[in-house]
Coordinates of N, CA and C and ligand atoms in Angstrom, one line a residue:
X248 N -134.7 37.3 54.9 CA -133.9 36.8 56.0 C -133.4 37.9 56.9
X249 N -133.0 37.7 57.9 CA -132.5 38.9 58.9 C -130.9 38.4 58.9
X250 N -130.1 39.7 58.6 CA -129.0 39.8 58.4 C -128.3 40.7 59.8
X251 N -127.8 39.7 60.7 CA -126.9 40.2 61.7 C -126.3 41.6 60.9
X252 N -126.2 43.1 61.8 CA -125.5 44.2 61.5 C -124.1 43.9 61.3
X253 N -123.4 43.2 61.9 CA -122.2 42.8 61.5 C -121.8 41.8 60.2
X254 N -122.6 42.3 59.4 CA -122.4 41.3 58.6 C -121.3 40.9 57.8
X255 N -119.9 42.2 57.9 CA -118.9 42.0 57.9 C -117.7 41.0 58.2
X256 N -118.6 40.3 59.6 CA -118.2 39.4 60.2 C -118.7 38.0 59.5
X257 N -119.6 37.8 58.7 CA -120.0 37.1 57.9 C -119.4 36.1 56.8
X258 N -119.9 35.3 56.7 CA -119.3 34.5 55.8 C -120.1 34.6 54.8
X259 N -119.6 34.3 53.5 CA -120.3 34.6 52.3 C -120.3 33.9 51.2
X260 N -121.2 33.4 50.0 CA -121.1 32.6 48.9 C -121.4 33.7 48.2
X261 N -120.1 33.9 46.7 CA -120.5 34.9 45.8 C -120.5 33.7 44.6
X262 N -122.1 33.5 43.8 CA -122.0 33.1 43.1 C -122.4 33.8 41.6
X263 N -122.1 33.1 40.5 CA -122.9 33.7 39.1 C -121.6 33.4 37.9
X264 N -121.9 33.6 37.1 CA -121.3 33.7 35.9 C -119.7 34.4 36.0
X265 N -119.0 33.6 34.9 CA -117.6 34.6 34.8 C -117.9 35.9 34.1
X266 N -117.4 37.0 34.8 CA -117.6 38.4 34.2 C -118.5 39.5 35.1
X267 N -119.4 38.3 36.3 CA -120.9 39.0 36.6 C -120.2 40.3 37.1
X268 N -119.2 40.1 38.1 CA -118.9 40.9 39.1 C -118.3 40.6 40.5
X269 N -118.1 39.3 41.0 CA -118.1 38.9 41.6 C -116.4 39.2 42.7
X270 N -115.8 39.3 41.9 CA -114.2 39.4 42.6 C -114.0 40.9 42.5
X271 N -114.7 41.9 41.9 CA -114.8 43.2 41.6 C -115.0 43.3 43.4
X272 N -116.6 43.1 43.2 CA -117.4 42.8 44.1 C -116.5 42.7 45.8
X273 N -115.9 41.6 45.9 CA -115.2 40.8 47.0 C -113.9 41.9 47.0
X274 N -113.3 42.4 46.3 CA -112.3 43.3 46.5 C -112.7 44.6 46.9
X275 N -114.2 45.4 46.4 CA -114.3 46.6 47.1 C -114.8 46.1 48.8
X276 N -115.4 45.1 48.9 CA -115.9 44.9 50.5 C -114.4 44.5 51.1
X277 N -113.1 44.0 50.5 CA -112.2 43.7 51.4 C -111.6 45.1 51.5
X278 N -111.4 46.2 50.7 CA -111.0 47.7 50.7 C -111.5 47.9 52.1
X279 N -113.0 48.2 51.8 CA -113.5 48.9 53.1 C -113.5 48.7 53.8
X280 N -113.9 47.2 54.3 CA -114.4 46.4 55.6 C -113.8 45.4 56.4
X281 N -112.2 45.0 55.5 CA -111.2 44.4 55.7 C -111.9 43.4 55.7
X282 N -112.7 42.5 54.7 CA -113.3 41.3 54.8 C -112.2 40.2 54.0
X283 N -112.5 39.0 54.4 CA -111.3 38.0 53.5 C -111.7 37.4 52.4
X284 N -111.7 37.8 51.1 CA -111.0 37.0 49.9 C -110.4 35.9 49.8
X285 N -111.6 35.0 49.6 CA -110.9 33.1 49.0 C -111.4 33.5 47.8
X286 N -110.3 33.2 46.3 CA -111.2 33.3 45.2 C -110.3 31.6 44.9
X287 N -110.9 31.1 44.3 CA -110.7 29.9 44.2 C -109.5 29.7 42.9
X288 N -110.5 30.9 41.8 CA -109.1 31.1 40.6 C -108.0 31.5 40.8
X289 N -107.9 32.7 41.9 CA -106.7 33.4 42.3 C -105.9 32.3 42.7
X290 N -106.0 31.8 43.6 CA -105.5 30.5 44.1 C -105.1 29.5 43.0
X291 N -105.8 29.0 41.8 CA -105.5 28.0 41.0 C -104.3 28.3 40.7
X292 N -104.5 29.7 40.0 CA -103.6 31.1 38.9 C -102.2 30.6 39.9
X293 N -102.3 30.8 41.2 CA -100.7 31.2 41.4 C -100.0 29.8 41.2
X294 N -100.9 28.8 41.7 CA -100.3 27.4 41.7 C -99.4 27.0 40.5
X295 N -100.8 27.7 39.3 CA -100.4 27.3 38.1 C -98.7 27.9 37.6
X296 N -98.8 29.3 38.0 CA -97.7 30.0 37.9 C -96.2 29.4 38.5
X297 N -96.8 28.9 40.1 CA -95.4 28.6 40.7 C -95.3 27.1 40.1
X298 N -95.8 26.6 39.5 CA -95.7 25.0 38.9 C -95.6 24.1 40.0
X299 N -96.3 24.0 40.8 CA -96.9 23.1 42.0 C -97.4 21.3 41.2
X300 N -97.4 20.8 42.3 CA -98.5 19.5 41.6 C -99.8 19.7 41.8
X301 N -100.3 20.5 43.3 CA -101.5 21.1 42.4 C -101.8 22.0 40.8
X302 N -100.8 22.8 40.9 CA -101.1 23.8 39.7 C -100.8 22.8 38.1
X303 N -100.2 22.0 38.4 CA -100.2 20.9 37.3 C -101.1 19.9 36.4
X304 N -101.8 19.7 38.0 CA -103.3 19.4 37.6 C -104.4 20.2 37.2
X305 N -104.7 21.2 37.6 CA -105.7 22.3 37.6 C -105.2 22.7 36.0
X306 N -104.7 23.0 35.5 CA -103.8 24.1 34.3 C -104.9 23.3 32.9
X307 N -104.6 22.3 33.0 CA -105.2 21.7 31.6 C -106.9 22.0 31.3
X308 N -107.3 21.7 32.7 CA -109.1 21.8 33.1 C -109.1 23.5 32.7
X309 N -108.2 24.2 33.4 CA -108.8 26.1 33.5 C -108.2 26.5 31.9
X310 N -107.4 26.2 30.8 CA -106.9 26.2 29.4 C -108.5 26.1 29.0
X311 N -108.7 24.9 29.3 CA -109.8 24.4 28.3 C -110.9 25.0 28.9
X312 N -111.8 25.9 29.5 CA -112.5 26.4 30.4 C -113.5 25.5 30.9
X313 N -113.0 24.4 31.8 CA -113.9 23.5 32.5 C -113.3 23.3 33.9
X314 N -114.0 22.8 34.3 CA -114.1 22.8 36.0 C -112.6 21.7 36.4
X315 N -111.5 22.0 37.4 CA -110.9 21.7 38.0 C -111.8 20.3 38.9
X316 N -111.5 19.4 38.6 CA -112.1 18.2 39.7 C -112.7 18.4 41.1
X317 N -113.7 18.2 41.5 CA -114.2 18.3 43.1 C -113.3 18.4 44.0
X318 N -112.5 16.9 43.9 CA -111.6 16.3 44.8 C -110.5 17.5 45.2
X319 N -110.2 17.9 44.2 CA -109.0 18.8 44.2 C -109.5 19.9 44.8
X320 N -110.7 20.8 44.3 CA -111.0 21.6 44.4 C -111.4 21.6 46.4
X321 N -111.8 20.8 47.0 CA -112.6 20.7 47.6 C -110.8 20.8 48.8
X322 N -110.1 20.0 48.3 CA -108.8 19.5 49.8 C -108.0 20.9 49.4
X323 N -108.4 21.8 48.9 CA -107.2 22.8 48.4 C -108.4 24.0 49.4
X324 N -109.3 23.8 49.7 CA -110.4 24.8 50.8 C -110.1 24.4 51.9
X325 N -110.2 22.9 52.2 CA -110.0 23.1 53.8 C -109.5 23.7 54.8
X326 N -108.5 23.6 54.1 CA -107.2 24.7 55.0 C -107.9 25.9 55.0
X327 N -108.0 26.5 54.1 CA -108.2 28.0 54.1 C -110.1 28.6 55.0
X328 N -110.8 27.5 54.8 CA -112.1 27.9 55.5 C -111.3 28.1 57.0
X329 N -110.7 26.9 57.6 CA -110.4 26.8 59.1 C -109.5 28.1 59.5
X330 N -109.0 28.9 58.8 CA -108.1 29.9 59.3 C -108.7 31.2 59.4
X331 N -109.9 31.1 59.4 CA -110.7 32.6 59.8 C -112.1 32.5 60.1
X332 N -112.6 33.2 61.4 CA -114.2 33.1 61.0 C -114.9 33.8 59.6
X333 N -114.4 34.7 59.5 CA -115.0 35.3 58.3 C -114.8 35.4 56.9
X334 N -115.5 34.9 55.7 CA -114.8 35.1 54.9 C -115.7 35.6 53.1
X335 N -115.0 36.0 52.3 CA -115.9 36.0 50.9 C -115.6 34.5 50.2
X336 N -116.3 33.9 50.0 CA -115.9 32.5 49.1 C -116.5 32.9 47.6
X337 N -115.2 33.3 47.0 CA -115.7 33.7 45.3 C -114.9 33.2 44.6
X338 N -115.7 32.3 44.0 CA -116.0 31.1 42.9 C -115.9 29.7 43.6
X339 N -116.2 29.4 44.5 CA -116.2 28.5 45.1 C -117.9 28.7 46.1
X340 N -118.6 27.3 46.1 CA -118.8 26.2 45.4 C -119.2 26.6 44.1
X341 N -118.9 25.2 42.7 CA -119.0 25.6 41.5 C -119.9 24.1 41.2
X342 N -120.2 23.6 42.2 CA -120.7 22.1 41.6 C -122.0 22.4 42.8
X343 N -122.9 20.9 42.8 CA -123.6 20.5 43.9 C -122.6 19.8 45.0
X344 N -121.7 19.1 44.4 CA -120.9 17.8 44.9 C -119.7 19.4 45.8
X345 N -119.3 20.4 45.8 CA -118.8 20.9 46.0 C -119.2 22.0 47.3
X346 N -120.7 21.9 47.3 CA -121.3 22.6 47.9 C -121.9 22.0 49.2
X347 N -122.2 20.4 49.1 CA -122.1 19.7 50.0 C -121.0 19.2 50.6
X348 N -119.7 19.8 50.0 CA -118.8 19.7 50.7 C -118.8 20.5 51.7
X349 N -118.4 21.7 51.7 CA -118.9 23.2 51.8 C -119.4 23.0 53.4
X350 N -120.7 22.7 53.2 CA -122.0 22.4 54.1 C -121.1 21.6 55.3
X351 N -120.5 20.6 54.9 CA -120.2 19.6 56.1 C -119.0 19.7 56.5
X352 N -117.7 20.5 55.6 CA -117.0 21.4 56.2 C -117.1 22.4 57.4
X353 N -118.1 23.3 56.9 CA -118.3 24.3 58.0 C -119.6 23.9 59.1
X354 N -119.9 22.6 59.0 CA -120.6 22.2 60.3 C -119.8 21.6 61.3
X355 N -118.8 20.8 60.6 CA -117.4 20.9 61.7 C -116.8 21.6 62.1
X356 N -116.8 22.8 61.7 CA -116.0 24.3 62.0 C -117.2 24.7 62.5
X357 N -118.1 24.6 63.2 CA -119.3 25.2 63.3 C -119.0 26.6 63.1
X358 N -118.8 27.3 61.6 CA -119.0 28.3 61.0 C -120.3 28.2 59.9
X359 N -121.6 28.6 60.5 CA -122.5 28.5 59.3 C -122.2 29.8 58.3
X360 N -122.5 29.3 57.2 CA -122.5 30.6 56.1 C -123.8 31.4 56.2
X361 N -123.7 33.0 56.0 CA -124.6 33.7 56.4 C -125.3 34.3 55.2
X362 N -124.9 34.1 53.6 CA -125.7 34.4 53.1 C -125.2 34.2 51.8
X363 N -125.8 33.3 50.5 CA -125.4 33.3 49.2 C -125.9 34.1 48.1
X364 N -124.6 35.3 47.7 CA -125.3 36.0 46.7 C -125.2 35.5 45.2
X365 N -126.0 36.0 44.6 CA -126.0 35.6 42.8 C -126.3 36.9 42.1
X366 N -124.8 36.8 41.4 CA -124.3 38.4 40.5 C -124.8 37.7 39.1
X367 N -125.9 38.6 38.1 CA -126.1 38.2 37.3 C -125.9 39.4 36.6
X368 N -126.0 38.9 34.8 CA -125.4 39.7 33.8 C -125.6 38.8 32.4
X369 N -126.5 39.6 31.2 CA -126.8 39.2 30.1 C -125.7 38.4 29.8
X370 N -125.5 37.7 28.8 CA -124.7 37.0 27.8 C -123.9 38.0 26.9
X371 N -124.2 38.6 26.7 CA -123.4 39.8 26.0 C -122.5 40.5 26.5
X372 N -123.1 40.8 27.6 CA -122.3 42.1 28.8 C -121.4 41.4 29.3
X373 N -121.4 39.8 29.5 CA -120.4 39.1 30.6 C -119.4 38.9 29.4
X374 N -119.3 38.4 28.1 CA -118.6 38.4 26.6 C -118.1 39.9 27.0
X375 N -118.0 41.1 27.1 CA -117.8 42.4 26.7 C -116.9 42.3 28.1
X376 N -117.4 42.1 28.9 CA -116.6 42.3 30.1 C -115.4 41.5 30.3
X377 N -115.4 40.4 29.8 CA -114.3 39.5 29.6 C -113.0 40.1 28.8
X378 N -113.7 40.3 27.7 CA -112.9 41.0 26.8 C -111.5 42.3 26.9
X379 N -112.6 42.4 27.9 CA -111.8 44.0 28.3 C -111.5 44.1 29.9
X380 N -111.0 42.6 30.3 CA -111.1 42.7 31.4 C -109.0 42.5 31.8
X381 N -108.6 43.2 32.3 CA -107.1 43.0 32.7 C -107.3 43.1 34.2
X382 N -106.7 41.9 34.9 CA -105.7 41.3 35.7 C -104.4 41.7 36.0
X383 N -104.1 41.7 37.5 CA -103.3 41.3 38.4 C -103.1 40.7 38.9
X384 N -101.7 39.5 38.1 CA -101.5 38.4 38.6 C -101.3 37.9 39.9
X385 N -100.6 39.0 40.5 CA -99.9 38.7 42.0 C -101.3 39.3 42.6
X386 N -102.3 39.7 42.8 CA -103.3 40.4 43.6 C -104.8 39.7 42.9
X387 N -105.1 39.7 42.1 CA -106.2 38.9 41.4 C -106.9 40.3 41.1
X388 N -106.2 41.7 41.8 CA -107.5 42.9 41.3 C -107.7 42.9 39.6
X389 N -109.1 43.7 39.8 CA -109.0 43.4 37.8 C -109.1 44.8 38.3
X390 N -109.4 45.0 36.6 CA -109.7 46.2 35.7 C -110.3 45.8 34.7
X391 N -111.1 46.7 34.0 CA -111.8 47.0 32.6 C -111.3 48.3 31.9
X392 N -110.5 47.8 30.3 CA -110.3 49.0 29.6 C -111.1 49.7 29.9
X393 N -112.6 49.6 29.7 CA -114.0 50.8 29.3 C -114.7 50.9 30.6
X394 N -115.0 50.4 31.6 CA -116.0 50.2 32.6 C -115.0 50.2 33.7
X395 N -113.9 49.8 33.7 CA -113.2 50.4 35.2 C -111.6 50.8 34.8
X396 N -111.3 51.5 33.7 CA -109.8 51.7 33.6 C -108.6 51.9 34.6
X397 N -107.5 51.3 34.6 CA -106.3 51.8 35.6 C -106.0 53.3 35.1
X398 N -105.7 53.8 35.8 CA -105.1 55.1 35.1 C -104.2 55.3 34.4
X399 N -103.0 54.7 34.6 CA -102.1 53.9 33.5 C -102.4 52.8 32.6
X400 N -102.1 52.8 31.9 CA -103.0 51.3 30.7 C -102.1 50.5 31.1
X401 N -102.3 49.1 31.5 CA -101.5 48.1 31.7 C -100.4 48.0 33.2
X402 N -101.0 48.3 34.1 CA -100.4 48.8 35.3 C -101.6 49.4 36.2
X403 N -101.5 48.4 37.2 CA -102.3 48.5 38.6 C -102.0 50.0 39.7
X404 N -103.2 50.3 39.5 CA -103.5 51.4 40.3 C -102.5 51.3 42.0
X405 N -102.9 50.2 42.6 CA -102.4 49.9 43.8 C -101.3 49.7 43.9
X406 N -100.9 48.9 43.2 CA -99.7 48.3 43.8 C -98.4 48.5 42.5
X407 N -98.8 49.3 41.4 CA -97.8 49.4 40.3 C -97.6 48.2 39.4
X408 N -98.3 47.1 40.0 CA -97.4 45.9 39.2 C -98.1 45.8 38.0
X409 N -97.7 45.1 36.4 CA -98.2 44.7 35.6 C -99.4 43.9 35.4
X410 N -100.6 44.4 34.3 CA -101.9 44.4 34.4 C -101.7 43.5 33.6
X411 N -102.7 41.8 32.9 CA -102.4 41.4 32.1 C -103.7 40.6 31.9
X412 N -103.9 40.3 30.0 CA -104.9 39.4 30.1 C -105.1 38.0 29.9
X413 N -106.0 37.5 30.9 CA -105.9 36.1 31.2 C -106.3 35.2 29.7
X414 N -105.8 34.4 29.6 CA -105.5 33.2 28.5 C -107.0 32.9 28.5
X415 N -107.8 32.6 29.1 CA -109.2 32.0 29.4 C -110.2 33.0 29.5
X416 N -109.9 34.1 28.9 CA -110.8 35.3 28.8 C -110.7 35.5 26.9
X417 N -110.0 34.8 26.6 CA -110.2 35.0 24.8 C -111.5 34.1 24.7
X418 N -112.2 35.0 23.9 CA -113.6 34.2 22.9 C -114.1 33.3 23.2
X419 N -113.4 32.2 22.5 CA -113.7 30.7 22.3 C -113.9 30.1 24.3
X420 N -112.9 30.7 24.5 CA -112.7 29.6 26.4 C -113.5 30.4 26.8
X421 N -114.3 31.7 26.5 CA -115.1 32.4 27.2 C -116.6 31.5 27.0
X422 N -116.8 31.3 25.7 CA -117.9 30.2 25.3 C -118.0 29.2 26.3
X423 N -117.2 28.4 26.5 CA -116.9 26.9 27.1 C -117.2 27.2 28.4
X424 N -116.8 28.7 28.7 CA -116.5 28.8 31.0 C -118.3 29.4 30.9
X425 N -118.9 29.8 30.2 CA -120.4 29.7 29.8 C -121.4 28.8 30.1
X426 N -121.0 27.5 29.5 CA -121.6 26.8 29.2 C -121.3 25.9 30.2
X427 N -120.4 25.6 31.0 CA -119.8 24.6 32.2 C -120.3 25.5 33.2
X428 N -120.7 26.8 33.6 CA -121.5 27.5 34.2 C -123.0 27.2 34.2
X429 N -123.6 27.3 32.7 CA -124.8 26.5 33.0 C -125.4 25.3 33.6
X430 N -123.8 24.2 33.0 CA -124.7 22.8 33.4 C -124.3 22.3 34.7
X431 N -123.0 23.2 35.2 CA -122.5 22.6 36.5 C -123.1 23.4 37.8
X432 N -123.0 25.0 37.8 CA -123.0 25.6 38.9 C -124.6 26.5 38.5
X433 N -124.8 26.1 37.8 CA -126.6 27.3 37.9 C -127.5 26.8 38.8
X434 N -127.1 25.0 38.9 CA -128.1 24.6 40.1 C -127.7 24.9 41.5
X435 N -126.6 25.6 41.7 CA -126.5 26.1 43.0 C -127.7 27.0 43.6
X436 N -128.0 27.6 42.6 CA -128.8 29.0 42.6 C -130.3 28.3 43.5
X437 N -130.6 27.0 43.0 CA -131.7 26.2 43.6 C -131.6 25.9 45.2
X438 N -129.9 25.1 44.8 CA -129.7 24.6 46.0 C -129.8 25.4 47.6
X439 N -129.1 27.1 47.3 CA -129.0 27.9 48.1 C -130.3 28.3 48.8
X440 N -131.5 28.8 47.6 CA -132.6 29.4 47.4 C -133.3 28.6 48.3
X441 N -133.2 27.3 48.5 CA -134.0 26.5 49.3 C -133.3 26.0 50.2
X442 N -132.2 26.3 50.5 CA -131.6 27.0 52.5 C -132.5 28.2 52.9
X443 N -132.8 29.1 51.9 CA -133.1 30.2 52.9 C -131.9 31.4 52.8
X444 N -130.8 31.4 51.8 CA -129.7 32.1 52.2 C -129.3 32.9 50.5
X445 N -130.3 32.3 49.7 CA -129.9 33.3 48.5 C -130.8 34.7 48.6
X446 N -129.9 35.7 48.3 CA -130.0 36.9 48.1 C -129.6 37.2 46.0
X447 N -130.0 37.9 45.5 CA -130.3 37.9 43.6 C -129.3 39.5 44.0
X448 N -128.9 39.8 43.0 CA -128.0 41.1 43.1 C -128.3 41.5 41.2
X449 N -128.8 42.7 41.0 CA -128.5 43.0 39.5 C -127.4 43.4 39.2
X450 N -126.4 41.8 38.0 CA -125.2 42.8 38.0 C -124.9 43.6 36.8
X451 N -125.7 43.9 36.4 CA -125.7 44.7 35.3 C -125.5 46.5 35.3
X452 N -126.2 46.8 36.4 CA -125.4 47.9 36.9 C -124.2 48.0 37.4
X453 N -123.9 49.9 36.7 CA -122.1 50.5 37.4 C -121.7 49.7 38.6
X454 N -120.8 49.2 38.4 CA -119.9 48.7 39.9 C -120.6 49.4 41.1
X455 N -120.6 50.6 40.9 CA -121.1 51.4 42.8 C -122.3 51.0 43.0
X456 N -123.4 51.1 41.6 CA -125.2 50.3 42.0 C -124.9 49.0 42.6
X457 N -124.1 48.2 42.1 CA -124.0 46.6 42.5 C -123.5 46.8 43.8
X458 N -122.3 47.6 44.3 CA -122.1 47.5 45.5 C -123.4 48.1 46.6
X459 N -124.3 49.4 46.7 CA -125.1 49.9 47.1 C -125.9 48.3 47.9
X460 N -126.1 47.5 46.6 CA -127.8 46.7 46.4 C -126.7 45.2 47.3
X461 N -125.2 45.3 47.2 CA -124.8 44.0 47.6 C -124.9 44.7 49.5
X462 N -124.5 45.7 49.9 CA -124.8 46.5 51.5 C -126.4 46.0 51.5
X463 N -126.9 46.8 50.5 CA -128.9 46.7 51.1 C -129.0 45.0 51.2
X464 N -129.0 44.0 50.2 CA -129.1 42.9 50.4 C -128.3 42.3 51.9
X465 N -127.6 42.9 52.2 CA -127.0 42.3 53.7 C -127.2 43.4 54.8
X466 N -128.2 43.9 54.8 CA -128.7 45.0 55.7 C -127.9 45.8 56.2
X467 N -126.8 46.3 55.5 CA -126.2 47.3 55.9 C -126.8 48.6 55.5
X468 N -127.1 49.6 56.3 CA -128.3 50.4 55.8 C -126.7 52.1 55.6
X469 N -125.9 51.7 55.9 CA -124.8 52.8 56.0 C -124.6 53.0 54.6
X470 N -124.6 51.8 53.7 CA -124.2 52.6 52.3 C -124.7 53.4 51.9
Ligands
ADP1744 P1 -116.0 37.7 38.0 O1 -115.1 37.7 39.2 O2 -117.4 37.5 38.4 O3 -115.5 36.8 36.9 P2 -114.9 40.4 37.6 O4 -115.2 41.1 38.9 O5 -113.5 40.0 37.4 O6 -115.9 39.2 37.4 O7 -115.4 41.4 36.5 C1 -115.3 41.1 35.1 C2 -114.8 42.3 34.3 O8 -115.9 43.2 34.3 C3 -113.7 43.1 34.9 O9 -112.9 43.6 33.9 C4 -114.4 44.2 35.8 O10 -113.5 45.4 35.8 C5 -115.6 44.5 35.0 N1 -116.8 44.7 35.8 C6 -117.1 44.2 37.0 N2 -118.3 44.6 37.5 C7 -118.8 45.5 36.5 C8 -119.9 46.3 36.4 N3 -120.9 46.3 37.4 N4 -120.1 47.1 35.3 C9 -119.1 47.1 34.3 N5 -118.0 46.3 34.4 C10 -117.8 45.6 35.5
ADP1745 P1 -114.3 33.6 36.7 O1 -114.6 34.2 38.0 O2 -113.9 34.6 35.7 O3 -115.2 32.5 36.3 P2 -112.2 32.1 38.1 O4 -111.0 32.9 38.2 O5 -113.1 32.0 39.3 O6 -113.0 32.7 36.8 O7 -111.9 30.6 37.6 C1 -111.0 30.3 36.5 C2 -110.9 28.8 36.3 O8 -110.4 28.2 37.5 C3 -112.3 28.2 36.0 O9 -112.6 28.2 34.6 C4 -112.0 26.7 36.5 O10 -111.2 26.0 35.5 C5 -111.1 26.9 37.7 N1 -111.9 27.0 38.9 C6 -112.0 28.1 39.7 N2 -112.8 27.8 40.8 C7 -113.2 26.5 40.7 C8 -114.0 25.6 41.4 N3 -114.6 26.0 42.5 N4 -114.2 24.4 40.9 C9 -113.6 23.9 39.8 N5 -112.8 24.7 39.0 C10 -112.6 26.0 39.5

């Protein structure tokens, strides 16, 4: 596909597995390029925290690692598509039913989306990565004890605030956010692939290879 040089300006589907890379991903392009970050969990997370009647509903579905309802998921985007042309949409869409939202959303905003990537990563690596993966509740940045350490253990590089790990990254809910990945959101990968707008990314490589191949896949030839 031919990727407008501005692709910064772009709108974007980051899809794949918990662990691939994807908010890693969406945080070094917002560093550099000032691009906007929707992560759909970040968003659940705070709700959940400030005890909202959204966050009240969502809390029980994200405990148990299964998908937050369409319905909810889908009137909790509106707002946030219409307030920018440009943006990273990571973890969002996670259904079919969510993705044809998506679609007729931004045909009324006539914002078409300019390209869906898919961050992949063995079964093993994404379990390892989970494991060792600490959060920033107020910012959504991660870290990795072994593959991306803070320089203080438990404490964010940026902003100083406390690093922590998420409830739904232990073992068992890692299993479950796995398997509700296979049977709900793998067929996105189809859905996209046959717009014309999937781009494949290996995420198995160091964070900097992934980022290099996520610029080359969107023709940015400066990386
Ligand atoms: P996702 O948003 O897709 O669930 P994250 O970006 O949060 O995934 O990454 C999951 C964990 O793996 C984090 O601890 C992160 O630091 C680490 N990580 C991300 N990308 C890589 C990579 N390419 N290699 C090794 N570790 C990575
Ligand atoms: P990860 O990137 O590690 O998979 P997220 O932070 O994106 O995790 O999501 C955490 C949880 O929030 C999911 O397991 C799910 O319960 C809920 N969630 C996030 N995005 C969506 C969505 N688009 N649809 C339904 N549930 C969602």
């Amino acid at each position: 596909m031919t990727v407008p040089v501005a692709w910064h300006a772009m709108r974007l589907v980051f899809l794949g597995p918990p662990g691939a890379g994807k908010g890693t991903q969406a945080q070094i392009l917002v560093g550099r390029f000032g691009a906007r970050q929707i992560s759909t969990g970040d968003i659940l997370r705070r709700n959940v925290a400030d005890g909202t009647e959204l966050g009240k509903r969502a809390k029980a579905f994200m405990d148990a690692g299964a998908l937050v309802p369409d319905d909810v998921i889908v009137a909790m985007m509106e707002p946030e598509l219409g307030a920018g042309a440009a943006f990273i949409l990571d973890g969002f869409p996670r259904t079919v039913a969510q993705a044809e939202a998506l679609d007729a959303m931004l045909t009324r905003l006539a914002l078409p989306l300019g390209a869906a990537l898919q961050f992949d990563a063995d079964r093993e690596v994404l379990i390892e990565r989970l494991a060792g993966r600490w959060t920033n509740p107020r910012t959504g940045r991660t870290y990795h004890t072994l593959f991306n350490p803070p320089r203080v253990a438990g404490i964010d590089d940026e902003d100083g605030g406390p690093l922590v790990q998420r409830p739904d990254d232990a073992r068992d809910v890692v299993a479950q956010r796995l398997a509700t990945y296979d049977a709900k959101t793998k067929p996105l990968i189809d859905y996209y692939a046959r717009r014309g707008l999937l781009q494949r990314i290996d995420g198995l490589q160091p964070i900097e290879a992934v980022t290099a191949d996520v610029l080359r896949a969107l023709g940015d030839r400066a990386a």
